[in-house]
Short mmCIF file of C-alpha atoms (C1' of nucleotides) in Angstrom, two decimals:
data_model
loop_
_atom_site.label_atom_id
_atom_site.label_comp_id
_atom_site.label_asym_id
_atom_site.label_seq_id
_atom_site.Cartn_x
_atom_site.Cartn_y
_atom_site.Cartn_z
CA MET A 1 27.28 1.49 30.11
CA ASN A 2 28.52 0.83 26.63
CA GLY A 3 28.26 -2.89 27.05
CA VAL A 4 31.96 -3.63 26.83
CA ASN A 5 33.85 -5.14 29.73
CA THR A 6 37.47 -4.47 30.60
CA ALA A 7 38.77 -7.32 28.50
CA ASN A 8 37.23 -5.68 25.40
CA GLU A 9 34.79 -8.51 25.03
CA LEU A 10 31.26 -7.65 24.08
CA THR A 11 28.76 -8.60 26.74
CA PHE A 12 25.66 -8.44 24.57
CA PRO A 13 24.45 -10.11 21.37
CA LEU A 14 25.38 -8.54 18.06
CA PRO A 15 23.16 -8.09 15.04
CA ALA A 16 24.27 -9.72 11.82
CA LEU A 17 25.77 -7.55 9.10
CA THR A 18 25.42 -8.20 5.42
CA VAL A 19 26.18 -6.38 2.19
CA ASP A 20 23.67 -6.55 -0.65
CA LEU A 21 24.13 -5.43 -4.22
CA VAL A 22 21.72 -3.90 -6.66
CA ILE A 23 23.53 -4.51 -9.93
CA PHE A 24 22.00 -2.69 -12.87
CA THR A 25 22.59 -3.09 -16.54
CA VAL A 26 20.69 -2.25 -19.71
CA ARG A 27 20.00 -5.31 -21.85
CA GLU A 28 17.47 -5.82 -24.58
CA GLU A 29 16.27 -2.24 -24.34
CA GLN A 30 15.42 -2.66 -20.66
CA LEU A 31 16.88 -1.69 -17.34
CA GLN A 32 17.61 -4.97 -15.61
CA VAL A 33 18.79 -6.04 -12.20
CA LEU A 34 20.80 -9.12 -11.27
CA LEU A 35 19.09 -11.53 -8.89
CA VAL A 36 20.08 -14.83 -7.39
CA ARG A 37 17.79 -17.64 -6.38
CA ARG A 38 18.03 -18.54 -2.73
CA ALA A 39 19.06 -22.12 -1.98
CA ASN A 40 18.31 -22.04 1.74
CA ALA A 41 15.62 -21.04 4.17
CA PRO A 42 14.25 -18.51 4.73
CA PHE A 43 12.69 -17.61 1.39
CA CYS A 44 14.16 -20.75 -0.15
CA ASP A 45 13.80 -20.67 -3.97
CA ALA A 46 12.80 -17.00 -3.95
CA TRP A 47 14.82 -14.48 -5.92
CA ALA A 48 16.99 -12.12 -3.92
CA LEU A 49 19.71 -9.55 -4.35
CA PRO A 50 23.22 -10.96 -4.45
CA GLY A 51 24.95 -10.39 -1.17
CA GLY A 52 25.83 -12.01 2.08
CA TYR A 53 27.48 -11.68 5.41
CA VAL A 54 30.46 -9.47 5.90
CA ASP A 55 33.47 -11.70 6.40
CA ILE A 56 35.74 -9.95 8.87
CA GLU A 57 38.61 -12.23 7.91
CA ARG A 58 38.49 -11.49 4.19
CA ASP A 59 36.91 -8.08 3.88
CA ASP A 60 39.00 -5.08 4.87
CA ASP A 61 36.05 -2.75 4.62
CA LEU A 62 32.46 -2.56 3.43
CA GLU A 63 33.32 -1.55 -0.10
CA ALA A 64 35.84 -4.36 -0.45
CA CYS A 65 33.12 -6.73 0.66
CA ALA A 66 30.78 -5.31 -1.97
CA ARG A 67 33.45 -5.63 -4.67
CA ARG A 68 34.16 -9.20 -3.71
CA LYS A 69 30.51 -10.18 -3.99
CA LEU A 70 30.13 -8.26 -7.22
CA LYS A 71 33.06 -10.09 -8.73
CA GLU A 72 31.70 -13.44 -7.58
CA LYS A 73 28.29 -12.92 -9.16
CA SER A 74 28.92 -10.86 -12.26
CA GLY A 75 32.58 -11.41 -13.03
CA VAL A 76 33.02 -7.66 -13.23
CA ASP A 77 36.03 -6.13 -11.57
CA ALA A 78 35.80 -2.36 -11.58
CA PRO A 79 32.33 -1.12 -12.24
CA TYR A 80 30.65 1.99 -11.00
CA LEU A 81 29.88 1.22 -7.37
CA GLU A 82 28.15 3.50 -4.93
CA GLN A 83 26.84 2.97 -1.44
CA LEU A 84 23.09 3.41 -1.41
CA LYS A 85 21.79 3.08 2.13
CA SER A 86 21.67 0.74 5.08
CA TYR A 87 18.66 -1.15 6.32
CA GLY A 88 18.50 -2.84 9.67
CA SER A 89 15.70 -4.06 11.85
CA LYS A 90 14.56 -6.82 14.09
CA GLY A 91 12.15 -8.24 11.56
CA ARG A 92 13.61 -7.98 8.10
CA ASP A 93 15.31 -11.36 8.48
CA PRO A 94 13.15 -13.80 10.44
CA ARG A 95 16.22 -15.49 11.90
CA ARG A 96 17.79 -12.56 13.70
CA TRP A 97 18.29 -8.79 13.89
CA THR A 98 20.14 -8.06 10.66
CA ALA A 99 21.50 -4.93 9.07
CA THR A 100 22.51 -4.72 5.46
CA VAL A 101 24.58 -2.12 3.67
CA VAL A 102 23.30 -1.83 0.13
CA TYR A 103 25.50 -0.85 -2.79
CA PHE A 104 24.39 -0.25 -6.30
CA ALA A 105 26.52 -0.99 -9.30
CA LEU A 106 26.25 -0.04 -12.95
CA ILE A 107 27.82 -2.32 -15.51
CA ALA A 108 27.81 -2.59 -19.27
CA SER A 109 25.90 -5.60 -20.47
CA ASP A 110 28.82 -6.69 -22.66
CA ALA A 111 31.09 -6.87 -19.61
CA ILE A 112 28.99 -9.47 -17.88
CA VAL A 113 30.12 -13.04 -17.44
CA LEU A 114 27.43 -14.83 -15.53
CA GLY A 115 28.18 -18.09 -13.83
CA GLY A 116 26.64 -21.09 -15.56
CA ASN A 117 23.21 -21.74 -14.16
CA GLN A 118 20.55 -19.28 -15.28
CA ARG A 119 18.16 -20.86 -12.80
CA GLN A 120 20.41 -19.58 -10.04
CA VAL A 121 21.61 -16.18 -11.27
CA ALA A 122 19.68 -14.15 -13.81
CA TRP A 123 18.82 -10.69 -15.04
CA HIS A 124 15.32 -9.43 -14.32
CA PRO A 125 13.79 -6.47 -16.13
CA ILE A 126 12.67 -3.48 -14.11
CA VAL A 127 9.08 -2.42 -14.66
CA ASP A 128 8.21 0.88 -13.00
CA HIS A 129 9.80 0.56 -9.58
CA GLY A 130 10.72 -3.07 -9.34
CA VAL A 131 10.70 -6.55 -10.80
CA ALA A 132 7.68 -8.68 -11.53
CA GLN A 133 8.42 -11.40 -8.97
CA ALA A 134 7.98 -11.27 -5.24
CA LEU A 135 11.42 -11.10 -3.66
CA ALA A 136 13.00 -12.42 -0.50
CA PHE A 137 13.32 -10.25 2.62
CA ASP A 138 12.75 -6.54 2.02
CA HIS A 139 14.65 -6.67 -1.25
CA ALA A 140 11.79 -5.21 -3.28
CA GLU A 141 12.07 -2.06 -1.19
CA LEU A 142 15.85 -1.95 -1.59
CA ILE A 143 15.49 -2.21 -5.35
CA ALA A 144 12.82 0.50 -5.44
CA ASP A 145 15.12 2.82 -3.51
CA ALA A 146 18.02 2.02 -5.79
CA ILE A 147 15.96 2.72 -8.89
CA ALA A 148 14.82 6.04 -7.45
CA ARG A 149 18.42 6.99 -6.71
CA LEU A 150 19.60 5.94 -10.15
CA ARG A 151 16.89 7.91 -11.94
CA ALA A 152 17.49 10.97 -9.78
CA LYS A 153 21.21 10.89 -10.42
CA LEU A 154 20.74 10.55 -14.16
CA GLU A 155 19.15 13.99 -14.12
CA TYR A 156 22.14 15.78 -12.69
CA THR A 157 25.18 13.57 -13.33
CA HIS A 158 26.71 11.44 -16.06
CA ILE A 159 26.68 8.08 -14.37
CA ALA A 160 24.74 6.51 -17.22
CA VAL A 161 27.98 6.20 -19.18
CA HIS A 162 28.82 3.31 -16.87
CA LEU A 163 25.95 1.35 -18.37
CA LEU A 164 27.68 1.40 -21.75
CA PRO A 165 30.90 -0.15 -23.00
CA GLU A 166 33.93 2.08 -23.16
CA VAL A 167 33.26 3.26 -26.70
CA PHE A 168 29.79 4.46 -27.65
CA THR A 169 27.87 7.04 -29.63
CA LEU A 170 25.70 9.87 -28.40
CA PRO A 171 22.47 8.33 -29.70
CA GLU A 172 23.34 5.17 -27.76
CA LEU A 173 23.94 7.20 -24.62
CA GLN A 174 20.70 9.06 -25.06
CA ARG A 175 18.88 5.77 -25.51
CA ILE A 176 20.26 4.57 -22.17
CA TYR A 177 18.88 7.66 -20.50
CA GLU A 178 15.50 7.15 -22.09
CA ILE A 179 15.34 3.51 -21.10
CA VAL A 180 16.25 4.19 -17.49
CA LEU A 181 14.04 7.23 -17.12
CA GLY A 182 11.24 5.68 -19.09
CA ALA A 183 10.63 8.81 -21.15
CA PRO A 184 11.98 10.33 -24.37
CA LEU A 185 14.47 13.16 -24.13
CA GLU A 186 14.89 16.14 -26.40
CA LYS A 187 17.88 15.45 -28.61
CA SER A 188 19.39 18.88 -28.81
CA SER A 189 19.06 19.57 -25.09
CA PHE A 190 20.64 16.26 -24.33
CA ARG A 191 23.58 16.82 -26.62
CA ARG A 192 24.13 20.33 -25.33
CA ARG A 193 24.46 19.09 -21.78
CA VAL A 194 26.82 16.34 -22.71
CA SER A 195 29.09 18.58 -24.73
CA GLN A 196 29.09 21.39 -22.20
CA ALA A 197 30.20 19.02 -19.49
CA GLU A 198 33.24 18.11 -21.56
CA MET A 199 33.16 14.59 -20.20
CA LEU A 200 33.34 12.86 -23.56
CA GLU A 201 36.28 12.54 -25.87
CA PRO A 202 35.56 11.96 -29.54
CA LEU A 203 37.51 9.10 -31.00
CA PRO A 204 38.71 10.76 -34.17
CA GLY A 205 37.78 9.40 -37.54
CA GLN A 206 35.89 6.41 -36.25
CA ARG A 207 32.25 5.82 -36.82
CA ARG A 208 29.54 3.22 -36.57
CA GLU A 209 26.23 2.60 -38.19
CA GLY A 210 22.56 2.37 -37.54
CA ASP A 211 20.55 2.66 -40.68
CA GLY A 212 21.17 6.25 -41.76
CA ARG A 213 24.10 8.51 -41.12
CA PRO A 214 26.73 6.95 -38.85
CA ALA A 215 27.37 8.48 -35.48
CA GLN A 216 30.57 9.78 -33.99
CA LEU A 217 32.25 7.50 -31.48
CA TYR A 218 33.09 8.79 -28.05
CA ARG A 219 34.87 7.61 -24.97
CA PHE A 220 34.12 8.74 -21.45
CA ARG A 221 37.03 10.95 -20.60
CA SER A 222 37.12 11.43 -16.90
CA TYR A 223 36.38 8.94 -14.22
CA ARG A 224 38.01 11.31 -11.74
CA ARG A 225 35.08 13.59 -11.02
CA GLN A 226 31.35 13.37 -11.45
CA THR A 227 29.74 16.16 -13.41
CA PHE A 228 26.97 17.95 -11.64
CA PHE A 229 24.77 20.23 -13.65
CA PRO A 230 24.05 23.74 -12.43
CA ARG A 231 20.95 25.72 -11.72
CA SER A 232 20.64 25.52 -8.02
CA LEU A 233 21.22 28.10 -5.34
CA GLN A 234 24.56 29.68 -6.10
CA ARG A 235 26.98 31.51 -3.89
CA HIS A 236 26.81 35.24 -4.10
CA ALA A 237 29.87 36.67 -5.82
CA ARG A 238 30.43 39.94 -4.02
CA MET B 1 28.54 -21.55 1.83
CA ASN B 2 26.70 -18.77 3.57
CA GLY B 3 28.19 -19.61 6.92
CA VAL B 4 24.94 -20.59 8.58
CA ASN B 5 24.36 -24.09 9.85
CA THR B 6 21.06 -25.88 9.90
CA ALA B 7 20.18 -24.69 13.39
CA ASN B 8 20.36 -21.10 12.11
CA GLU B 9 23.37 -20.40 14.27
CA LEU B 10 26.13 -18.33 12.78
CA THR B 11 29.38 -20.22 12.49
CA PHE B 12 31.65 -17.22 12.05
CA PRO B 13 32.51 -14.09 14.01
CA LEU B 14 30.34 -11.01 13.49
CA PRO B 15 31.49 -7.45 13.17
CA ALA B 16 30.16 -4.98 15.70
CA LEU B 17 27.46 -2.54 14.62
CA THR B 18 27.06 0.96 15.96
CA VAL B 19 25.01 4.02 15.12
CA ASP B 20 26.67 7.43 15.31
CA LEU B 21 25.02 10.81 15.13
CA VAL B 22 26.17 14.06 13.64
CA ILE B 23 23.88 16.53 15.38
CA PHE B 24 24.02 20.02 13.94
CA THR B 25 22.68 23.25 15.26
CA VAL B 26 23.39 26.93 14.70
CA ARG B 27 24.41 28.73 17.88
CA GLU B 28 26.21 32.00 18.34
CA GLU B 29 26.31 32.63 14.59
CA GLN B 30 28.13 29.36 13.98
CA LEU B 31 27.32 25.91 12.70
CA GLN B 32 28.06 23.59 15.61
CA VAL B 33 28.14 19.86 16.17
CA LEU B 34 27.44 17.95 19.35
CA LEU B 35 30.34 15.88 20.68
CA VAL B 36 30.78 13.69 23.71
CA ARG B 37 33.98 13.04 25.58
CA ARG B 38 34.94 9.40 25.70
CA ALA B 39 35.26 7.88 29.16
CA ASN B 40 36.83 4.59 28.06
CA ALA B 41 39.62 3.25 25.93
CA PRO B 42 40.27 3.49 23.08
CA PHE B 43 40.62 7.23 22.56
CA CYS B 44 39.81 7.80 26.23
CA ASP B 45 39.16 11.52 26.91
CA ALA B 46 38.99 12.33 23.20
CA TRP B 47 35.90 13.94 21.75
CA ALA B 48 33.69 11.74 19.62
CA LEU B 49 30.30 11.68 17.96
CA PRO B 50 27.46 10.53 20.17
CA GLY B 51 26.52 6.98 19.35
CA GLY B 52 27.00 3.42 20.37
CA TYR B 53 26.21 -0.18 19.74
CA VAL B 54 22.91 -1.22 18.29
CA ASP B 55 20.94 -2.90 21.04
CA ILE B 56 18.96 -5.67 19.43
CA GLU B 57 16.74 -5.94 22.49
CA ARG B 58 15.70 -2.30 22.59
CA ASP B 59 16.07 -1.03 19.03
CA ASP B 60 13.48 -2.18 16.51
CA ASP B 61 15.44 -0.73 13.64
CA LEU B 62 18.39 1.49 12.82
CA GLU B 63 16.42 4.72 12.85
CA ALA B 64 14.85 3.90 16.21
CA CYS B 65 18.34 3.32 17.52
CA ALA B 66 19.41 6.71 16.20
CA ARG B 67 16.40 8.42 17.74
CA ARG B 68 17.03 6.79 21.08
CA LYS B 69 20.63 8.01 21.16
CA LEU B 70 19.60 11.45 19.98
CA LYS B 71 17.08 11.74 22.77
CA GLU B 72 19.63 10.58 25.31
CA LYS B 73 22.22 13.15 24.36
CA SER B 74 20.26 16.20 23.25
CA GLY B 75 16.86 15.74 24.85
CA VAL B 76 15.28 16.34 21.45
CA ASP B 77 12.46 14.08 20.40
CA ALA B 78 11.53 14.65 16.79
CA PRO B 79 14.19 16.53 14.89
CA TYR B 80 15.10 16.31 11.26
CA LEU B 81 16.93 13.00 11.01
CA GLU B 82 18.46 11.54 7.89
CA GLN B 83 20.70 8.58 7.27
CA LEU B 84 24.05 9.73 5.92
CA LYS B 85 26.19 6.74 5.14
CA SER B 86 27.75 3.65 6.66
CA TYR B 87 31.40 3.12 7.41
CA GLY B 88 32.87 -0.24 8.23
CA SER B 89 36.37 -1.62 8.22
CA LYS B 90 38.81 -3.79 10.04
CA GLY B 91 40.83 -0.87 11.34
CA ARG B 92 38.54 2.00 12.26
CA ASP B 93 38.10 0.66 15.76
CA PRO B 94 41.30 -0.91 17.10
CA ARG B 95 39.32 -3.44 19.12
CA ARG B 96 37.46 -5.19 16.35
CA TRP B 97 35.91 -5.00 12.88
CA THR B 98 33.19 -2.40 13.35
CA ALA B 99 30.60 -0.86 11.08
CA THR B 100 28.69 2.28 11.94
CA VAL B 101 25.58 3.70 10.39
CA VAL B 102 25.80 7.47 10.58
CA TYR B 103 22.74 9.69 10.84
CA PHE B 104 22.71 13.43 10.79
CA ALA B 105 20.22 15.52 12.67
CA LEU B 106 19.27 19.18 12.52
CA ILE B 107 17.88 20.81 15.61
CA ALA B 108 17.04 24.33 16.69
CA SER B 109 19.40 25.61 19.33
CA ASP B 110 16.50 26.63 21.56
CA ALA B 111 15.21 23.07 21.62
CA ILE B 112 18.35 21.69 23.18
CA VAL B 113 18.49 20.42 26.73
CA LEU B 114 21.99 19.15 27.31
CA GLY B 115 22.67 16.86 30.21
CA GLY B 116 24.54 18.54 33.03
CA ASN B 117 28.27 18.16 32.54
CA GLN B 118 29.72 20.36 29.80
CA ARG B 119 33.00 18.52 30.14
CA GLN B 120 31.23 15.43 28.86
CA VAL B 121 28.81 16.70 26.22
CA ALA B 122 29.35 19.98 24.39
CA TRP B 123 28.80 21.88 21.18
CA HIS B 124 31.82 22.43 18.96
CA PRO B 125 31.90 25.01 16.19
CA ILE B 126 32.53 23.87 12.65
CA VAL B 127 35.36 25.61 10.87
CA ASP B 128 35.60 24.77 7.18
CA HIS B 129 35.09 21.02 7.11
CA GLY B 130 35.38 20.00 10.73
CA VAL B 131 36.07 20.90 14.31
CA ALA B 132 39.32 22.21 15.73
CA GLN B 133 40.10 19.18 17.93
CA ALA B 134 41.40 15.80 16.90
CA LEU B 135 38.57 13.31 17.22
CA ALA B 136 38.29 9.67 18.17
CA PHE B 137 38.15 6.93 15.53
CA ASP B 138 37.39 8.21 12.00
CA HIS B 139 34.86 10.69 13.31
CA ALA B 140 36.55 13.67 11.69
CA GLU B 141 35.86 12.05 8.32
CA LEU B 142 32.26 11.31 9.23
CA ILE B 143 31.72 14.93 10.22
CA ALA B 144 33.35 16.21 7.03
CA ASP B 145 31.02 14.01 4.98
CA ALA B 146 28.01 15.20 6.96
CA ILE B 147 28.94 18.84 6.45
CA ALA B 148 29.33 18.28 2.73
CA ARG B 149 25.92 16.64 2.57
CA LEU B 150 24.30 19.39 4.61
CA ARG B 151 25.76 22.15 2.46
CA ALA B 152 24.83 20.37 -0.74
CA LYS B 153 21.26 19.85 0.39
CA LEU B 154 20.87 23.48 1.41
CA GLU B 155 21.32 24.39 -2.22
CA TYR B 156 18.38 22.40 -3.48
CA THR B 157 16.09 21.79 -0.51
CA HIS B 158 14.64 23.61 2.48
CA ILE B 159 16.09 21.54 5.27
CA ALA B 160 17.65 24.60 6.90
CA VAL B 161 14.28 25.44 8.44
CA HIS B 162 14.94 22.60 10.86
CA LEU B 163 17.81 24.59 12.31
CA LEU B 164 15.36 27.27 13.45
CA PRO B 165 12.56 27.30 16.00
CA GLU B 166 9.05 26.87 14.68
CA VAL B 167 8.45 30.58 14.18
CA PHE B 168 11.04 32.67 12.41
CA THR B 169 11.54 35.48 9.91
CA LEU B 170 12.98 35.34 6.43
CA PRO B 171 16.11 37.32 7.36
CA GLU B 172 16.74 34.80 10.12
CA LEU B 173 16.34 31.93 7.68
CA GLN B 174 18.66 33.58 5.20
CA ARG B 175 21.23 34.08 7.94
CA ILE B 176 21.13 30.35 8.70
CA TYR B 177 21.88 29.61 5.07
CA GLU B 178 24.75 32.06 5.06
CA ILE B 179 26.25 30.65 8.24
CA VAL B 180 26.09 27.08 7.05
CA LEU B 181 27.30 27.83 3.53
CA GLY B 182 29.88 30.31 4.74
CA ALA B 183 28.96 32.85 2.07
CA PRO B 184 26.48 35.69 1.68
CA LEU B 185 23.39 35.12 -0.42
CA GLU B 186 21.55 37.55 -2.62
CA LYS B 187 18.45 38.64 -0.75
CA SER B 188 15.97 38.86 -3.57
CA SER B 189 17.00 35.54 -5.10
CA PHE B 190 16.74 33.90 -1.74
CA ARG B 191 13.28 35.25 -1.04
CA ARG B 192 12.04 34.36 -4.50
CA ARG B 193 13.01 30.73 -4.02
CA VAL B 194 11.42 30.54 -0.62
CA SER B 195 8.17 32.06 -1.75
CA GLN B 196 7.98 30.05 -4.97
CA ALA B 197 8.34 26.83 -3.02
CA GLU B 198 5.29 27.77 -0.95
CA MET B 199 6.73 26.03 2.06
CA LEU B 200 6.27 28.91 4.46
CA GLU B 201 3.09 30.16 5.99
CA PRO B 202 3.02 33.78 7.17
CA LEU B 203 1.71 34.18 10.69
CA PRO B 204 -0.64 37.06 10.08
CA GLY B 205 -0.24 40.31 11.92
CA GLN B 206 2.72 39.22 13.96
CA ARG B 207 6.13 40.77 13.71
CA ARG B 208 9.44 41.01 15.43
CA GLU B 209 12.27 43.46 15.46
CA GLY B 210 15.89 43.95 14.62
CA ASP B 211 16.86 47.55 14.53
CA GLY B 212 14.97 48.87 11.53
CA ARG B 213 11.74 47.67 10.02
CA PRO B 214 10.37 44.52 11.69
CA ALA B 215 10.15 41.33 9.67
CA GLN B 216 7.18 39.16 8.94
CA LEU B 217 6.94 35.99 10.97
CA TYR B 218 6.61 32.66 9.23
CA ARG B 219 6.09 29.06 10.11
CA PHE B 220 7.32 26.12 8.08
CA ARG B 221 4.17 24.76 6.53
CA SER B 222 4.83 21.30 5.30
CA TYR B 223 6.93 18.62 6.81
CA ARG B 224 5.29 16.22 4.42
CA ARG B 225 7.51 16.72 1.39
CA GLN B 226 10.93 18.16 0.77
CA THR B 227 11.10 20.88 -1.81
CA PHE B 228 13.54 20.29 -4.59
CA PHE B 229 14.36 23.16 -6.86
CA PRO B 230 14.23 22.72 -10.60
CA ARG B 231 16.63 23.22 -13.43
CA SER B 232 17.96 19.83 -14.11
CA LEU B 233 17.35 17.46 -16.98
CA GLN B 234 13.59 17.39 -17.45
CA ARG B 235 11.36 14.82 -19.01
CA HIS B 236 10.33 15.57 -22.52
CA ALA B 237 6.67 16.51 -22.67
CA ARG B 238 5.53 15.07 -25.97
"C1'" DG C 1 16.60 10.99 -55.11
"C1'" DA C 2 14.14 8.95 -50.99
"C1'" DA C 3 14.52 7.29 -46.42
"C1'" DA C 4 16.74 7.21 -42.17
"C1'" DT C 5 19.48 8.71 -38.77
"C1'" DA C 6 23.12 12.22 -36.97
"C1'" DG C 7 23.97 16.62 -35.79
"C1'" DT C 8 23.16 21.97 -35.53
"C1'" DG C 9 20.78 26.38 -35.00
"C1'" DT C 10 17.21 29.45 -33.44
"C1'" DC C 11 13.52 30.98 -30.61
"C1'" DT C 12 11.30 31.17 -26.23
"C1'" DA C 13 10.40 30.46 -21.32
"C1'" DT C 14 12.22 30.17 -16.86
"C1'" DC C 15 14.95 31.31 -13.19
"C1'" DA C 16 19.14 33.15 -10.63
"C1'" DG C 17 22.22 37.15 -9.85
"C1'" DA C 18 22.73 42.07 -9.60
"C1'" DC C 19 21.16 46.06 -7.99
"C1'" DA C 20 17.94 49.85 -7.57
"C1'" DT C 21 13.85 51.23 -5.28
"C1'" DT C 22 10.20 51.41 -2.03
"C1'" DA C 23 8.30 50.29 2.72
"C1'" DT C 24 8.25 50.53 7.63
"C1'" DG C 25 9.91 50.80 11.92
"C1'" DG C 26 13.00 53.41 15.87
"C1'" DC C 27 15.22 57.46 17.18
"C1'" DG D 1 13.81 63.83 8.97
"C1'" DC D 2 17.53 60.19 9.29
"C1'" DC D 3 19.02 55.62 9.77
"C1'" DA D 4 18.48 50.79 9.56
"C1'" DT D 5 16.45 46.92 8.05
"C1'" DA D 6 12.57 44.56 5.33
"C1'" DA D 7 10.52 43.78 1.14
"C1'" DT D 8 9.80 44.41 -3.88
"C1'" DG D 9 10.76 45.35 -8.82
"C1'" DT D 10 13.47 45.38 -12.97
"C1'" DC D 11 17.13 44.10 -15.96
"C1'" DT D 12 20.35 40.74 -17.66
"C1'" DG D 13 22.50 36.34 -18.49
"C1'" DA D 14 22.44 31.38 -18.58
"C1'" DT D 15 20.25 27.27 -19.77
"C1'" DA D 16 16.48 23.85 -21.00
"C1'" DG D 17 12.60 22.69 -24.14
"C1'" DA D 18 10.66 22.92 -28.68
"C1'" DC D 19 11.31 22.38 -33.20
"C1'" DA D 20 13.08 23.44 -37.68
"C1'" DC D 21 16.85 22.71 -40.45
"C1'" DT D 22 21.18 20.74 -42.40
"C1'" DA D 23 24.44 16.69 -42.99
"C1'" DT D 24 25.65 12.10 -44.20
"C1'" DT D 25 24.90 7.61 -45.01
"C1'" DT D 26 22.25 3.32 -47.45
"C1'" DC D 27 19.21 1.88 -50.80
#
DNA sequence: GAAATAGTGTCTATCAGACATTATGGC
DNA sequence: GCCATAATGTCTGATAGACACTATTTC
């Protein structure tokens, strides 16, 4: 009934399994996503998310597979990486029934070391809910979902710090939020949230300049836990 | 490089792909999860989540696969169904590299038609973050993650209505929340949220009893959109 | 000192928790 | 009338938005 015979051999055809990555960064005042140009059919020459088949020899688990592919494409070792969702259907790859587990990563633009050929691997700016080009497979949908998740999480967590280098100022952090959300934020509200969460550690004495008064430098203190902001249904005390 | 030859045949071994279901209901004043007893090795006779291999002949996509398995085990056609997360690694199934896409479902206990043998398919109460028994594979972890997601979503959405039959009273709905969250809720706060969200439609005239004053009957109005409660970082108006 | 940007303080609106109060049924 | 439960109202505290104000730098 479960399609497995006594010798533990599968008696039915398997779908293919891939891992795809939606790698975000903020460059040139824009949210951008890393795409690779396909060299083979189907969708040859179209842009697509970096990713590929799970290699059961090399990859111990799904996340290791995602990290391997991330390292191959972006050169980044330990970014923020979060599983987004899985997509699988008969038709999304014309060759065969394929499922993909999508991860999204946030990296600082200064941490990126792209492989040589910009025709093959390049950053593409996000406009609204996707990129300007038509993409291979269902990758436009995957990107739209990833953007929605990223924007939603910005509103109740601190993950945007992962889009900045280790040391940054509060105006820089606020700018990241505004670029990703596509809307200006109230300065004092923003700063209140950040300070109340106690996630940032001021780097004493140091400063940096824009054009007026320099801003205090900070470092993200705690990668251990994500901060979630309150105001939801709370447990009743008594 | 991508392991596919020109005839579009894969030249490397594939991992297996399954879909597993965490089916929740509230019965006998407890949050319960549906488990099936395994009839084959590995973990023969152990309890496990309902699920199984994706059948690329029958299943058009992952969600269809989940709905098919849900219908097979619980008899329920159109419950609340949401993709939770995917798990895949070399070791989680001793037979081979296996990935599973986990869905969680919420169904009303009165909608359930279990197949005959209770020794094979049965409800198990949730205590804290899991069930009392040891489970097959990594299913205890999958259940713990599903419980965490369910509890988190209760605090900012209305999905708990899917744990009740179509017609219910507000005290019944509140009781569901309290059972799942494991803590009492403040009545007036609870009712304010529910009414502000305008998700419930009073069924006029009708009532039902406990022991004192009868409660108004309601029906869940809108399956179209989930209600999310406010108080998070908001866009700046100007 | 003017301009520009960083950073703080104050007021208000909104909403959740606490808890009292009223409403409606059975007995 | 009494009890039990349903439903509502009021007060308080916490926090986000708005916006004014102060602080610190360059020129």
